[in-house]
Coordinates of C-alpha atoms in Angstrom, one line a residue:
Chain G
M539 CA -14.3 -148.9 -109.2
A540 CA -13.8 -145.5 -107.8
A541 CA -10.7 -143.5 -109.2
S542 CA -8.3 -144.3 -106.7
S543 CA -6.3 -141.4 -104.8
A544 CA -8.3 -138.8 -104.5
Q545 CA -7.1 -138.3 -100.8
P546 CA -3.6 -136.6 -99.4
Q547 CA -2.5 -140.2 -98.7
Q548 CA 0.0 -142.2 -101.2
I549 CA -1.8 -145.5 -100.3
A550 CA -5.0 -145.6 -102.8
I551 CA -8.0 -145.8 -100.6
T552 CA -8.9 -148.2 -102.8
D553 CA -6.1 -150.8 -102.4
L554 CA -7.0 -151.2 -98.4
D555 CA -9.3 -153.7 -97.7
L556 CA -12.1 -153.1 -95.8
P557 CA -11.7 -153.3 -91.4
Q558 CA -8.4 -150.6 -92.3
L559 CA -11.0 -148.7 -94.0
S560 CA -13.0 -148.7 -91.3
D561 CA -9.9 -147.9 -89.0
V562 CA -9.6 -144.9 -91.2
R563 CA -13.5 -144.1 -91.1
R564 CA -13.4 -144.5 -87.9
Q565 CA -10.5 -141.9 -87.2
L566 CA -11.9 -139.5 -89.5
E567 CA -14.5 -139.4 -87.9
E568 CA -13.6 -139.0 -84.2
E569 CA -11.7 -135.8 -86.0
L570 CA -14.7 -134.4 -87.5
S571 CA -16.3 -134.3 -83.9
H572 CA -13.4 -132.6 -81.8
L573 CA -13.3 -130.0 -85.1
T574 CA -17.2 -130.0 -85.1
N575 CA -16.8 -128.7 -80.6
S576 CA -13.9 -126.6 -81.0
F577 CA -15.9 -125.0 -83.6
T578 CA -18.9 -125.1 -80.7
Q579 CA -16.6 -123.2 -78.5
L580 CA -15.8 -121.2 -80.5
K581 CA -19.2 -120.2 -81.0
Q582 CA -19.5 -119.8 -77.8
A583 CA -17.0 -117.4 -76.6
Q584 CA -18.0 -115.6 -79.9
A585 CA -21.6 -115.4 -78.7
K586 CA -19.7 -114.1 -75.0
F587 CA -17.6 -111.5 -76.5
K588 CA -20.5 -109.7 -79.1
S589 CA -22.9 -109.1 -75.5
C590 CA -19.4 -107.6 -73.8
I591 CA -20.0 -105.2 -76.8
D592 CA -23.9 -104.7 -76.2
N593 CA -22.7 -104.5 -72.0
V594 CA -20.4 -102.3 -73.1
G595 CA -23.1 -99.5 -75.0
E596 CA -25.1 -99.6 -71.6
I597 CA -22.8 -97.7 -70.1
K598 CA -23.4 -95.2 -71.6
L599 CA -23.1 -91.7 -70.4
Q600 CA -26.9 -90.4 -69.9
N601 CA -26.0 -93.7 -67.6
K602 CA -23.9 -91.1 -65.0
G603 CA -26.5 -91.7 -62.0
K604 CA -28.3 -93.3 -62.1
T605 CA -29.1 -96.1 -59.9
I606 CA -28.8 -99.7 -60.6
L607 CA -28.5 -102.9 -58.7
V608 CA -25.6 -104.1 -58.5
P609 CA -23.5 -107.6 -58.4
L610 CA -21.6 -108.1 -54.8
T611 CA -21.7 -111.6 -55.7
N612 CA -24.1 -114.0 -57.6
S613 CA -27.0 -113.6 -55.5
L614 CA -26.2 -110.4 -53.9
Y615 CA -27.5 -107.2 -55.3
V616 CA -27.5 -104.1 -53.6
P617 CA -29.0 -100.5 -54.5
G618 CA -25.8 -97.8 -56.7
K619 CA -25.1 -95.5 -58.6
L620 CA -23.3 -96.0 -61.6
S621 CA -19.9 -93.8 -61.5
D622 CA -18.1 -93.6 -64.1
P623 CA -19.3 -94.0 -67.2
E624 CA -16.1 -94.4 -69.6
N625 CA -14.4 -96.5 -68.3
V626 CA -14.1 -99.8 -68.0
I627 CA -12.6 -103.2 -67.0
V628 CA -11.4 -105.5 -69.0
D629 CA -9.8 -109.2 -68.8
V630 CA -7.2 -109.3 -71.1
G631 CA -5.9 -112.6 -70.0
T632 CA -3.5 -114.2 -68.3
G633 CA -4.8 -112.1 -65.1
Y634 CA -4.2 -108.8 -66.5
Y635 CA -7.1 -106.4 -66.5
V636 CA -6.7 -103.0 -68.0
K637 CA -8.8 -100.1 -67.5
K638 CA -10.1 -98.8 -71.0
N639 CA -12.3 -96.3 -72.2
R640 CA -15.7 -97.2 -73.9
S641 CA -14.9 -96.8 -77.5
Q642 CA -11.2 -98.8 -76.5
A643 CA -13.2 -101.3 -75.5
L644 CA -15.5 -102.0 -78.4
K645 CA -13.0 -102.3 -80.0
H646 CA -10.7 -104.7 -78.4
Y647 CA -14.1 -106.2 -78.1
E648 CA -14.4 -105.8 -81.8
T649 CA -11.0 -107.4 -82.8
K650 CA -11.6 -110.8 -80.5
V651 CA -14.4 -111.0 -82.5
D652 CA -13.5 -110.6 -86.2
F653 CA -10.4 -112.8 -84.9
I654 CA -12.7 -115.6 -83.7
R655 CA -15.1 -114.9 -87.6
T656 CA -11.9 -115.6 -89.2
N657 CA -11.1 -118.4 -87.3
L658 CA -14.3 -120.1 -87.7
E659 CA -13.6 -119.8 -91.3
T660 CA -10.9 -121.6 -91.3
L661 CA -12.5 -124.0 -89.0
Q662 CA -15.7 -124.6 -91.4
D663 CA -12.9 -125.2 -94.6
T664 CA -11.3 -127.6 -92.8
I665 CA -14.3 -129.3 -91.2
Q666 CA -16.0 -129.5 -94.8
K667 CA -13.0 -131.4 -96.7
K668 CA -12.9 -133.7 -93.7
Q669 CA -16.6 -134.4 -94.2
D670 CA -15.9 -134.4 -98.0
N671 CA -12.9 -137.1 -97.1
L672 CA -15.3 -139.3 -95.2
N673 CA -18.3 -139.6 -97.7
Y674 CA -15.6 -140.4 -99.9
L675 CA -14.6 -143.3 -97.8
L676 CA -18.3 -144.1 -97.7
S677 CA -18.8 -144.5 -100.7
I678 CA -15.8 -146.9 -101.4
I679 CA -16.9 -148.9 -98.4
Q680 CA -20.4 -149.6 -99.9
S681 CA -19.3 -150.3 -103.0
K682 CA -16.0 -152.8 -101.4
L683 CA -19.1 -154.2 -99.3
Q684 CA -21.3 -154.7 -102.4
A685 CA -18.1 -156.5 -104.9
Q686 CA -17.7 -159.2 -101.8
T687 CA -20.7 -160.0 -101.1
Q688 CA -21.5 -161.0 -104.7
A689 CA -18.3 -162.7 -104.6
T690 CA -19.5 -164.8 -102.4
Chain H
M858 CA -41.0 -169.7 -51.6
S859 CA -39.0 -167.2 -49.9
S860 CA -40.6 -164.6 -47.9
G861 CA -42.5 -162.0 -49.9
S862 CA -39.7 -159.1 -49.6
I863 CA -36.4 -159.4 -48.6
F864 CA -36.1 -156.4 -46.3
T865 CA -36.4 -156.3 -42.8
E866 CA -38.0 -153.4 -41.3
E867 CA -35.2 -151.1 -40.7
K868 CA -34.2 -148.6 -41.7
N869 CA -32.0 -145.2 -41.7
P870 CA -32.6 -142.4 -40.7
R871 CA -33.6 -141.3 -43.8
G872 CA -35.4 -144.5 -44.8
I873 CA -33.2 -146.5 -46.5
P874 CA -34.0 -150.1 -45.7
R875 CA -30.8 -151.8 -44.8
A876 CA -30.2 -154.6 -46.7
P877 CA -29.8 -158.0 -43.9
F878 CA -27.6 -160.3 -44.8
I879 CA -28.2 -163.9 -45.7
E880 CA -26.0 -166.5 -42.8
N881 CA -27.8 -169.2 -43.9
V882 CA -28.9 -169.0 -47.8
E883 CA -31.1 -172.3 -47.7
A884 CA -33.6 -171.0 -44.3
H885 CA -33.4 -168.0 -46.2
L886 CA -34.4 -169.6 -49.8
G887 CA -37.2 -172.2 -47.3
G888 CA -35.3 -175.3 -48.7
P889 CA -32.8 -177.3 -50.9
D890 CA -35.1 -178.2 -54.2
V891 CA -36.5 -174.1 -54.3
E892 CA -36.2 -172.2 -57.5
V893 CA -33.2 -169.3 -56.8
E894 CA -34.4 -167.6 -59.5
P895 CA -37.4 -165.5 -57.7
T896 CA -34.8 -165.0 -55.0
L897 CA -32.1 -163.5 -57.6
K898 CA -34.5 -161.3 -58.8
Q899 CA -35.4 -159.8 -55.6
F900 CA -32.4 -159.0 -54.9
Q901 CA -31.6 -158.0 -58.4
D902 CA -33.5 -155.3 -58.1
A903 CA -32.6 -154.2 -54.7
L904 CA -29.5 -153.4 -56.2
A905 CA -30.9 -151.4 -59.4
K906 CA -32.9 -149.4 -56.8
Y907 CA -29.9 -149.0 -54.5
R908 CA -27.8 -147.7 -56.8
Y909 CA -30.5 -145.2 -58.6
M910 CA -30.5 -143.5 -54.7
D911 CA -27.0 -143.1 -54.4
A912 CA -26.8 -141.8 -58.4
N913 CA -29.5 -139.1 -56.9
L914 CA -27.7 -138.5 -53.8
T915 CA -24.7 -137.8 -55.5
Q916 CA -26.1 -135.2 -58.2
R917 CA -27.5 -133.7 -54.8
R918 CA -24.1 -133.4 -52.8
Q919 CA -22.6 -131.9 -55.5
G920 CA -25.3 -129.3 -56.3
L921 CA -24.8 -129.2 -52.7
E922 CA -21.2 -128.6 -52.8
E923 CA -21.0 -125.6 -55.2
K924 CA -23.8 -124.0 -53.5
I925 CA -22.5 -123.6 -49.9
P926 CA -19.5 -121.5 -51.0
D927 CA -21.7 -119.5 -52.8
I928 CA -24.3 -119.2 -49.9
K929 CA -20.6 -118.2 -47.9
K930 CA -19.5 -115.1 -49.5
T931 CA -22.9 -113.6 -50.1
L932 CA -23.4 -114.0 -46.2
T933 CA -19.7 -112.2 -45.9
M934 CA -21.1 -109.6 -48.3
V935 CA -24.3 -109.1 -46.5
E936 CA -22.4 -108.6 -42.6
Y937 CA -19.8 -106.4 -43.9
L938 CA -22.5 -104.3 -44.9
Q939 CA -23.9 -104.5 -41.7
E940 CA -20.6 -103.7 -39.8
R941 CA -19.9 -100.8 -42.4
R942 CA -23.8 -99.2 -41.8
Q943 CA -23.4 -99.4 -38.0
G944 CA -20.2 -98.7 -37.2
K945 CA -18.7 -95.3 -38.2
S946 CA -15.0 -97.7 -37.4
K947 CA -12.5 -98.1 -39.5
A948 CA -13.1 -100.9 -41.3
N949 CA -10.6 -103.3 -44.1
P950 CA -10.3 -103.1 -47.4
F951 CA -12.2 -106.1 -47.9
E952 CA -10.7 -108.4 -50.6
D953 CA -12.0 -111.3 -52.4
Q954 CA -10.4 -114.3 -52.9
G955 CA -10.5 -116.7 -55.2
D956 CA -12.7 -115.8 -58.1
D957 CA -12.0 -112.7 -60.1
L958 CA -15.4 -111.5 -58.9
E959 CA -14.5 -108.2 -58.1
D960 CA -12.5 -105.7 -56.1
E961 CA -13.2 -102.9 -53.2
D962 CA -11.7 -99.6 -52.8
E963 CA -13.3 -98.4 -50.3
D964 CA -13.5 -94.6 -50.4
E965 CA -13.8 -92.8 -46.4
E966 CA -14.1 -89.9 -46.2
A967 CA -13.4 -88.0 -42.1
D968 CA -16.2 -88.5 -40.1
G969 CA -19.0 -89.3 -43.1
S970 CA -22.2 -89.7 -42.7
K971 CA -22.8 -91.2 -46.4
E972 CA -19.4 -92.9 -47.2
P973 CA -19.9 -94.1 -50.5
L974 CA -18.2 -97.3 -51.2
K975 CA -17.2 -98.0 -54.7
T976 CA -16.6 -101.2 -56.3
T977 CA -15.9 -103.1 -59.5
F978 CA -18.8 -105.3 -59.9
E979 CA -19.0 -107.6 -62.9
L980 CA -21.4 -106.5 -66.6
N981 CA -20.0 -109.9 -68.1
D982 CA -17.2 -112.5 -68.2
T983 CA -14.6 -110.1 -69.1
L984 CA -16.7 -106.6 -68.3
Y985 CA -16.4 -105.1 -65.0
A986 CA -17.4 -101.7 -63.8
E987 CA -17.3 -99.4 -61.7
A988 CA -20.4 -98.0 -59.2
E989 CA -21.3 -96.4 -56.1
L990 CA -23.0 -98.6 -53.4
E991 CA -25.7 -96.4 -51.4
E992 CA -26.6 -96.3 -48.5
T993 CA -29.1 -98.5 -48.2
D994 CA -30.8 -100.3 -45.4
T995 CA -32.4 -102.9 -48.2
V996 CA -29.8 -105.7 -50.5
F997 CA -31.3 -107.4 -52.4
L998 CA -31.4 -111.4 -53.0
W999 CA -31.6 -114.0 -56.2
L1000 CA -33.3 -117.1 -54.8
G1001 CA -33.2 -118.5 -58.1
A1002 CA -35.7 -119.3 -60.6
N1003 CA -36.7 -115.7 -61.8
V1004 CA -37.0 -114.5 -58.0
M1005 CA -35.4 -111.3 -56.4
L1006 CA -36.6 -110.2 -52.8
S1007 CA -36.0 -107.9 -51.4
Y1008 CA -34.6 -107.7 -47.6
S1009 CA -33.6 -105.9 -45.1
L1010 CA -29.7 -106.0 -44.0
P1011 CA -31.2 -107.8 -40.7
A1012 CA -33.2 -110.2 -42.2
A1013 CA -30.8 -111.1 -45.3
I1014 CA -28.6 -112.0 -42.9
T1015 CA -31.2 -114.3 -40.9
L1016 CA -32.2 -115.8 -44.2
L1017 CA -28.8 -116.1 -45.7
R1018 CA -27.5 -117.9 -42.4
S1019 CA -30.3 -120.7 -41.6
K1020 CA -30.1 -120.6 -45.6
L1021 CA -26.4 -121.9 -44.9
A1022 CA -27.2 -124.5 -41.9
L1023 CA -29.9 -125.7 -44.0
A1024 CA -27.4 -127.0 -46.7
E1025 CA -24.7 -128.0 -44.9
S1026 CA -26.5 -129.8 -42.8
S1027 CA -28.0 -131.4 -45.9
L1028 CA -24.5 -131.7 -47.4
R1029 CA -24.3 -133.9 -44.0
T1030 CA -26.5 -136.4 -44.4
S1031 CA -26.1 -136.3 -47.7
I1032 CA -22.7 -138.2 -47.3
E1033 CA -24.3 -140.0 -45.2
D1034 CA -26.2 -141.7 -47.0
L1035 CA -24.0 -142.2 -50.1
E1036 CA -21.8 -144.2 -47.2
F1037 CA -24.5 -146.2 -46.0
L1038 CA -25.9 -146.8 -49.2
R1039 CA -22.6 -147.8 -50.3
E1040 CA -22.4 -150.7 -47.6
Q1041 CA -25.4 -152.1 -48.4
V1042 CA -24.7 -152.3 -51.8
T1043 CA -21.9 -155.0 -50.8
V1044 CA -24.0 -156.3 -48.3
M1045 CA -26.4 -157.0 -51.3
E1046 CA -24.3 -158.4 -53.7
V1047 CA -22.7 -161.0 -51.4
N1048 CA -25.5 -161.9 -50.5
T1049 CA -26.2 -162.2 -54.5
A1050 CA -23.0 -164.2 -55.0
R1051 CA -23.9 -166.1 -52.3
V1052 CA -26.8 -167.4 -52.9
Y1053 CA -25.8 -168.2 -55.9
N1054 CA -23.1 -169.9 -55.4
W1055 CA -25.6 -172.4 -53.0
D1056 CA -27.6 -172.6 -56.2
V1057 CA -24.6 -173.7 -57.8
K1058 CA -23.4 -176.7 -56.0
R1059 CA -27.0 -178.0 -55.2
R1060 CA -26.8 -178.6 -58.9
R1061 CA -23.5 -180.2 -58.6
E1062 CA -24.6 -182.3 -55.5
R1063 CA -28.1 -183.2 -57.3
R1064 CA -26.1 -183.9 -61.0
E1065 CA -24.1 -186.6 -58.5
R1066 CA -26.9 -187.8 -57.1
G1067 CA -28.5 -188.2 -60.1
E1068 CA -25.8 -190.5 -61.8
A1069 CA -24.6 -192.1 -59.1
Q1070 CA -28.2 -193.8 -58.2
G1071 CA -28.2 -193.8 -62.3
S1072 CA -24.8 -196.5 -62.0
G1073 CA -26.4 -197.5 -59.5
S1074 CA -30.0 -198.3 -60.7
S1075 CA -27.6 -199.9 -64.0
T1076 CA -25.5 -202.9 -61.9
K1077 CA -29.1 -203.7 -60.5
E1078 CA -30.2 -204.6 -64.2
I1079 CA -26.8 -206.5 -64.9
E1080 CA -27.8 -208.2 -61.3
G1081 CA -31.1 -209.0 -62.5
T1082 CA -30.8 -210.8 -65.6

């Protein structure tokens, strides 16, 4: 028999019987999929902020007065000139838009990217732990099944 | 044997066949001793087709419902640009409701032939920048599938209007078709139920007749001996 209670639970996993074990397994799998979803979403958000950083880089001083196609709606573009390459307007959430100059905007986005990165790392650790728990549980289930089939 | 196709020639304007309501199950099947299996299978096939069409139409309708507000916005914008080009009139500041796409501030000069329009445009989801719109007769329309064409202002307005009309009529027909389909699905399901019930009744009658005959013949045998 495997060693009991390597999990943060009071009951030894090895003492649970099969239906309960499959319940626990299902619960773990749900949590795992939820966490993985969150991880994917965070990654997407991070990619978006990174692209914002690139975009800010495009509004360089040398582009002032250059003709650009200005999007007015999703499918309408009008030729225009970049009038203000020093400032950009950043959506800082909850309906607030702040006009920052380029370096401030860059810093803002980089902070966001870093914040997400730390969250991602923590999330990654949690996912790993859950995965390990799940694997351990699966091996217990296996051994129980075997013991059962041998007994019958 | 039941007829080849259960559909009559009736179709709705878009070619969806109408499901016939079967008044007399026996007459439709063609006799009291006919197997119902093929008929039931036909009904199930028809139902599957209807459901598939339903799914398609629902998808199309959702796509259209998304596109239509977008086309409306684009049309309004182009009409506004046209107005500015034409009029030296004082146009009111234009405000975009709902989506936080952009804010437009109008920079009006006294008797300007050049009235640059300052606008904030979207670079990214959370990033906007300022630009000045040139005076131009041409707008660029994104038609999708990596295609963008330039149009003169009046041509753009015509195009957008026709797109909007097409989308709206398409939406209307989709909604009509969806309602029609729902009716036909109900009719088919009722048909299936009726044929099935008729079959159950027939089986029961057969069994009862069989038992009556069986008891009848056994009585004869007793009498015979």
